[in-house]
mmCIF file of C-alpha atoms in Angstrom:
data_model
loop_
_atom_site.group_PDB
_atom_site.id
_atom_site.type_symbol
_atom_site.label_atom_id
_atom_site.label_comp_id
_atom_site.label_asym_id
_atom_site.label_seq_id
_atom_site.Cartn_x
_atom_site.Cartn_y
_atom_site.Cartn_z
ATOM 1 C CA UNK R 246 6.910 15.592 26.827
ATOM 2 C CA UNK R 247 7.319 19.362 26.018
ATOM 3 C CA UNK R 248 8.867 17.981 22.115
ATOM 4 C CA UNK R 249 5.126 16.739 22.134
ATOM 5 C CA UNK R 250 3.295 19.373 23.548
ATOM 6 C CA UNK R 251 5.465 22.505 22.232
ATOM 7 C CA UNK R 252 5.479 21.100 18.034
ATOM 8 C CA UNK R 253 2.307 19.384 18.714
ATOM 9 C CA UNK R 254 0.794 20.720 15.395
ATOM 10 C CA UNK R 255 4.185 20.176 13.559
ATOM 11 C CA UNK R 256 2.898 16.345 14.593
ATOM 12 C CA UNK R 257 -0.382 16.444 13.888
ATOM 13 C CA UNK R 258 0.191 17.728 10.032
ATOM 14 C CA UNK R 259 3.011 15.017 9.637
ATOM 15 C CA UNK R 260 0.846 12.247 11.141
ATOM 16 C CA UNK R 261 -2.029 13.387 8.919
ATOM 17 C CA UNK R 262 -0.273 13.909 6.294
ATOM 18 C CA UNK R 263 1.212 10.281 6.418
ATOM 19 C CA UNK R 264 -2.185 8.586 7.235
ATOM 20 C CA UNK R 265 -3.852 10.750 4.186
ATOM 21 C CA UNK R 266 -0.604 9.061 2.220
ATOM 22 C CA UNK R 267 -1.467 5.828 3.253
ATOM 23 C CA UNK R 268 -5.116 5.917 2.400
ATOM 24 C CA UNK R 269 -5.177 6.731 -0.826
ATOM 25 C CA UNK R 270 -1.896 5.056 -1.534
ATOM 26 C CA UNK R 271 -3.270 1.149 -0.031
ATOM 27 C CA UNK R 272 -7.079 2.292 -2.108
ATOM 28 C CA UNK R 273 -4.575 2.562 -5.197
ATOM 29 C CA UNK R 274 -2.588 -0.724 -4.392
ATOM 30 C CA UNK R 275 -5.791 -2.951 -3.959
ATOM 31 C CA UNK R 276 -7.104 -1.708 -6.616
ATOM 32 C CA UNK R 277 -3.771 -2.316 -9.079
ATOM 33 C CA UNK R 278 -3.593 -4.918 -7.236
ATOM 34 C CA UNK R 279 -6.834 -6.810 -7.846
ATOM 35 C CA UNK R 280 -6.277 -5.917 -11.292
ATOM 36 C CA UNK R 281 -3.096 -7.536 -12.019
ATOM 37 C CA UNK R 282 -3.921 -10.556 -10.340
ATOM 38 C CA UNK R 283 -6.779 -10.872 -12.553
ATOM 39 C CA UNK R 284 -4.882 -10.468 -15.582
ATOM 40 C CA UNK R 285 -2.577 -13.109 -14.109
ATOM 41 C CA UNK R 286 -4.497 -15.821 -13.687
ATOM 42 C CA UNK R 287 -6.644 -14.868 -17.351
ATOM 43 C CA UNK R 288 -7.266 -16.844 -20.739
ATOM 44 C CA UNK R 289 -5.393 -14.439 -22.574
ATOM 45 C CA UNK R 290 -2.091 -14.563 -22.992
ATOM 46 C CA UNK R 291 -1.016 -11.116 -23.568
ATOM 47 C CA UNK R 292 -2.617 -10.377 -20.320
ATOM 48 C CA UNK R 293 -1.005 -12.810 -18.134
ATOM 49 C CA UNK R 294 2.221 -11.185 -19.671
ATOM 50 C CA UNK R 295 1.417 -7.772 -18.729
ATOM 51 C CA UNK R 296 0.631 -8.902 -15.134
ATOM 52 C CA UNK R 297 3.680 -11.023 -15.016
ATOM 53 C CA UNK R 298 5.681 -7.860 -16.360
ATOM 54 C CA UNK R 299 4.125 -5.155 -13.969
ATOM 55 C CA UNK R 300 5.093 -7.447 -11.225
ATOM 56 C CA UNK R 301 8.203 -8.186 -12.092
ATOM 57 C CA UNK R 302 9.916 -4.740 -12.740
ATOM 58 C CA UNK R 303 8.001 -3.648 -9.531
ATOM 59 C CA UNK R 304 9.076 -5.841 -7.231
ATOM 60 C CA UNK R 305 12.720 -5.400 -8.560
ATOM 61 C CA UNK R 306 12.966 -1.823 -8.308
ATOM 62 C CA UNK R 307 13.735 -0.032 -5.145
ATOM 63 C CA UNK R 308 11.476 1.842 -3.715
ATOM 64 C CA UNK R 309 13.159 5.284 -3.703
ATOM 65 C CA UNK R 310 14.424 4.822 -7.649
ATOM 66 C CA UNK R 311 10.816 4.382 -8.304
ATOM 67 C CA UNK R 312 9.576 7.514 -6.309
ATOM 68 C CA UNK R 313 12.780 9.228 -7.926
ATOM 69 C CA UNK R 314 11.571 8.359 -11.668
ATOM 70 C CA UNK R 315 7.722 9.300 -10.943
ATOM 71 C CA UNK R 316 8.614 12.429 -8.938
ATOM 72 C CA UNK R 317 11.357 13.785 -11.373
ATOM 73 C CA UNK R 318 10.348 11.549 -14.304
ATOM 74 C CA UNK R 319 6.539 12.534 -15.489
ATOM 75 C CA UNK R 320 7.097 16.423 -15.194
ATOM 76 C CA UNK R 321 9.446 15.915 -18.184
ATOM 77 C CA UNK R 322 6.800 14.336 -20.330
ATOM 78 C CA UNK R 323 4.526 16.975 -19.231
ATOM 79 C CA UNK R 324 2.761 15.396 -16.651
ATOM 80 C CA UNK R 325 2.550 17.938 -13.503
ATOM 81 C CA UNK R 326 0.450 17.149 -10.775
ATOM 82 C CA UNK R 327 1.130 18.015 -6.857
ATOM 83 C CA UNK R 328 4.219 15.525 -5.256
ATOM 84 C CA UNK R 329 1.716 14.014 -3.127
ATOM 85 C CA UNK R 330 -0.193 12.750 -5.924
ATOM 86 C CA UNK R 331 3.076 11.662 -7.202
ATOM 87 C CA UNK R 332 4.110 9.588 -4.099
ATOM 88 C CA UNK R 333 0.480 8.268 -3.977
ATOM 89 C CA UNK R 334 1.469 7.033 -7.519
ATOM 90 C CA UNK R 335 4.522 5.539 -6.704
ATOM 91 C CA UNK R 336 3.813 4.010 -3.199
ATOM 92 C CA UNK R 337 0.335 2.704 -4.291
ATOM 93 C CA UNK R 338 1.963 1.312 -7.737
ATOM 94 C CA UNK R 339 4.867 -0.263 -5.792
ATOM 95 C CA UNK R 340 2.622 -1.929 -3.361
ATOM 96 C CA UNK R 341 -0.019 -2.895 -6.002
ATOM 97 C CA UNK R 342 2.663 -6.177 -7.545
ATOM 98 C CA UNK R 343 2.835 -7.409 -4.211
ATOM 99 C CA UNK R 344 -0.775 -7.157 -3.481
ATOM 100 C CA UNK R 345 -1.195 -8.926 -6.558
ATOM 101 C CA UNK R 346 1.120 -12.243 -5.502
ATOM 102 C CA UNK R 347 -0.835 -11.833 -2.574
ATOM 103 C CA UNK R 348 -4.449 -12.068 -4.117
ATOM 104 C CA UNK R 349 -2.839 -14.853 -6.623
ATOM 105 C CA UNK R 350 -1.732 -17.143 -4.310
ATOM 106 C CA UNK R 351 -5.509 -16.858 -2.320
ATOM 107 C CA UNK R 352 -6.765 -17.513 -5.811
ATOM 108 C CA UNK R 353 -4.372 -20.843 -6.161
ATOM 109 C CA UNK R 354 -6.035 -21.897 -3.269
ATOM 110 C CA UNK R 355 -9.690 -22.277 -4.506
ATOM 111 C CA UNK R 356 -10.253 -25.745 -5.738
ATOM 112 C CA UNK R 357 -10.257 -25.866 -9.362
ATOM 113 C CA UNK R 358 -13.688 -27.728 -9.669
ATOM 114 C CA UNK R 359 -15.011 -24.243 -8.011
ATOM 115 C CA UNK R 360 -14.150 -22.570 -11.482
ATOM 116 C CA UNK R 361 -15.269 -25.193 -13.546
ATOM 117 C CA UNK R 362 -18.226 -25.667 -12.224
ATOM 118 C CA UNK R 363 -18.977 -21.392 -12.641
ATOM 119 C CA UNK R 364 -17.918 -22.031 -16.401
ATOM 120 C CA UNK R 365 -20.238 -24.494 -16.632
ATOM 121 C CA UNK R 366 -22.989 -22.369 -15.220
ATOM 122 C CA UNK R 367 -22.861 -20.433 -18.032
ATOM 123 C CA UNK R 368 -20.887 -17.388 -16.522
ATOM 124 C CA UNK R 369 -17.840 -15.553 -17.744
ATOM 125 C CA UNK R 370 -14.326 -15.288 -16.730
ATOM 126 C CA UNK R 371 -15.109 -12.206 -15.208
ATOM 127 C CA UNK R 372 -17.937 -13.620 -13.489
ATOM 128 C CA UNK R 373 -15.984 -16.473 -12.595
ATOM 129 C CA UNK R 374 -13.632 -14.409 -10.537
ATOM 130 C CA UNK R 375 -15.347 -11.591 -9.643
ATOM 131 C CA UNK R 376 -18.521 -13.788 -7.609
ATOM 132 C CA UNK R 377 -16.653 -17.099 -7.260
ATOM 133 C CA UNK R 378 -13.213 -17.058 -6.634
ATOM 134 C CA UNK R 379 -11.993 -13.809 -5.249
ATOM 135 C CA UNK R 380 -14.654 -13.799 -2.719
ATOM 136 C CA UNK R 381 -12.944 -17.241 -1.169
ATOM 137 C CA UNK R 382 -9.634 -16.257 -2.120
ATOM 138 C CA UNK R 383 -9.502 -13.265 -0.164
ATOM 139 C CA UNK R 384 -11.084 -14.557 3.129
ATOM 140 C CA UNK R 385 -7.790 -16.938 2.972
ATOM 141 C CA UNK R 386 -5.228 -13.920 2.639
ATOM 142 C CA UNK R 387 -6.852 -10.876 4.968
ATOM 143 C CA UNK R 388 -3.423 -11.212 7.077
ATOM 144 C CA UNK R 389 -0.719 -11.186 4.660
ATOM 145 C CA UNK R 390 -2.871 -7.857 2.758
ATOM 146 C CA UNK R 391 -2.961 -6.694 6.391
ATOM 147 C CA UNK R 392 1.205 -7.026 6.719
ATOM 148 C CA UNK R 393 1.420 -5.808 2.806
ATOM 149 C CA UNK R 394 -0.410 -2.472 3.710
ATOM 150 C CA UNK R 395 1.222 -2.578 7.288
ATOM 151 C CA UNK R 396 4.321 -2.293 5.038
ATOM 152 C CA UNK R 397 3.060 0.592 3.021
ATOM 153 C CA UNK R 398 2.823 2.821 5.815
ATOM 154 C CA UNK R 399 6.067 2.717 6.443
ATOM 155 C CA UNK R 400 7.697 2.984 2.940
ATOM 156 C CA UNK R 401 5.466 6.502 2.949
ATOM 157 C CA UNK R 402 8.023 7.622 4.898
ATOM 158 C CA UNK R 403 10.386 8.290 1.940
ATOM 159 C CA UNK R 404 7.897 10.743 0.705
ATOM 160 C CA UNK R 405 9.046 13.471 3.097
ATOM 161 C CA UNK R 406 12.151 13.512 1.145
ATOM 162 C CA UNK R 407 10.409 14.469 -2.292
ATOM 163 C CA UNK R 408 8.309 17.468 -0.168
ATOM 164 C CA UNK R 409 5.996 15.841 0.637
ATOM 165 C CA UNK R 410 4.182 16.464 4.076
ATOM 166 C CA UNK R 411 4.279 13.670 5.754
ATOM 167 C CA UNK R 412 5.611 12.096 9.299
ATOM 168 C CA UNK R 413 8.753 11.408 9.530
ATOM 169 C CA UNK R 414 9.707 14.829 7.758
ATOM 170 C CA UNK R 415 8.624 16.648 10.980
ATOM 171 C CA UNK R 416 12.203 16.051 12.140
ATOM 172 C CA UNK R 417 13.962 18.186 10.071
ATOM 173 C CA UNK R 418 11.685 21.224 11.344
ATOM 174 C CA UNK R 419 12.195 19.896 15.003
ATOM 175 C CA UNK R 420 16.142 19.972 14.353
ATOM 176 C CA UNK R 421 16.491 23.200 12.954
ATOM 177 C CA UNK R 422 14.507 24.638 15.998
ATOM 178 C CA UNK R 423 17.131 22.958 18.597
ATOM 179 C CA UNK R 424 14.755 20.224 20.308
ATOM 180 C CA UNK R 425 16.342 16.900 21.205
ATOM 181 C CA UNK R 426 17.042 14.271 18.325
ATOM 182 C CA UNK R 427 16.034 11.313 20.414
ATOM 183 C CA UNK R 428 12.606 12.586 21.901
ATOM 184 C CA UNK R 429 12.156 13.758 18.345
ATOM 185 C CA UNK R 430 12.200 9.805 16.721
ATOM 186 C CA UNK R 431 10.552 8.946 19.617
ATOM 187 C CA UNK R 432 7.249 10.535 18.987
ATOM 188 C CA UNK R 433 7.734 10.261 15.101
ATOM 189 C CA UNK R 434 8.076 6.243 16.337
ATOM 190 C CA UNK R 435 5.010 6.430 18.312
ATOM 191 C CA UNK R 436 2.982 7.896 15.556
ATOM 192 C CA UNK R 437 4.141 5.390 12.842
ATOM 193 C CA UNK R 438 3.585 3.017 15.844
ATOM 194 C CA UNK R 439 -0.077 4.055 16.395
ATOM 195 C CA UNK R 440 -0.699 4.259 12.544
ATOM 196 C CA UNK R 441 0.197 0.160 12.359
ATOM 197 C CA UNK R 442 -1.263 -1.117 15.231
ATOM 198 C CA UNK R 443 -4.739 0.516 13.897
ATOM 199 C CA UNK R 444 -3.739 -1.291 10.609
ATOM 200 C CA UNK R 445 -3.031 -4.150 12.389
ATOM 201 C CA UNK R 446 -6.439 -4.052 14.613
ATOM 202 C CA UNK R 447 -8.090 -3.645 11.503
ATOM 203 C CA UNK R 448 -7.906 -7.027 9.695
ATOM 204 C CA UNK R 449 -7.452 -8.832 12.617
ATOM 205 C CA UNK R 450 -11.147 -7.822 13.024
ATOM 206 C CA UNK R 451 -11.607 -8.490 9.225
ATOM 207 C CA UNK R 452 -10.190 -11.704 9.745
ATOM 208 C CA UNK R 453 -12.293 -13.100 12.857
ATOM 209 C CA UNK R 454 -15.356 -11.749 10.767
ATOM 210 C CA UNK R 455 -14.711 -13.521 7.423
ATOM 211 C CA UNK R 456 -11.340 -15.285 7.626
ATOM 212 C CA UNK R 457 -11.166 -19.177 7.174
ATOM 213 C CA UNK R 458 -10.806 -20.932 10.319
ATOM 214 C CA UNK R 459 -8.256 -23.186 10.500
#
């Protein structure tokens, strides 16, 4: 316990830093996310082509190339902003083309008549999507979003390599200062641990609240 008790703040910044990571990283990824899928599964062809692209090359591209060409890449186009924003960027753009197969695959599960019969109403694709089918859509795919974002917290990890404060970092601090390597993981384990089961918690209560029962 005294690896705990003795770096306790040293923890406390890393898991903060990590669940700060997360947050704003899983806001960006839903939010890319929803987008793409939208311009997936739209009238317009050049749209469905830019979706199909963005997903693509992201899901293709390791994770740690991609943090390596936003982190080192932008600043040479002029582009300087902090490295957490940076990660943010990467993580929540990485995670944002498998959201979007995510939210897709919901949306090919909505009866087709469901969209006709919105089009018929009078309303727009938009409308169609926005009220109609991404409201049912999502219900049917709260667990695999759950797992997707599960997932994210763990890629943040990488972060701590690029500076970034973050959990798994605190290990290099704890190493220089002597302290035991495997009590060290262990508590960097139990915080990633703790981090996942609250994500985990959270849309399983998400799910018994507005998931379709099967």
């Amino acid at each position: 316990m005294n690896v705990l008790t003795d770096n306790f703040r040293t923890y406390a910044e890393g898991f903060l830093g990590t669940l700060e990571l997360t947050g704003w990283s899983s806001a960006l990824a839903l939010l890319l996310g929803f987008v793409m899928a939208s311009f997936r599964v739209a009238p317009v062809g050049s749209l469905r082509a830019f979706g199909t692209a963005w997903v693509t090359v992201l899901r293709n591209t390791p994770l740690t190339l991609l943090f390596f060409a936003v982190l080192l890449g932008l600043p040479r186009f002029g582009l300087v902003l902090p490295f957490q924003v940076f990660a943010v960027l990467a993580l929540g753009c990485y995670t944002s083309a498998f959201i979007c197969e995510v939210l897709r695959s919901g949306i090919n599960t909505v009866p087709r008549g469901q969209g006709e019969a919105a089009r018929s109403l009078g309303m727009t694709f938009g409308q169609t999507l926005r009220l109609v089918i991404l409201p049912q859509a999502f219900r049917s795919v709260i667990p695999p979003v759950g797992s997707t974002l599960i997932a994210l917290a763990k890629n943040s990890a990488i972060a701590g390599a690029f500076s970034v404060t973050e959990l798994l970092g605190t290990y290099r601090t704890l190493s220089e200062l002597g302290y035991n390597v495997v009590w060290t993981f262990a508590w960097i384990a139990a915080g990633y641990l703790v981090l996942t089961l609250a994500i985990s918690a959270l849309f399983h209560l998400m799910e018994r609240a507005w998931g379709v029962a099967r």
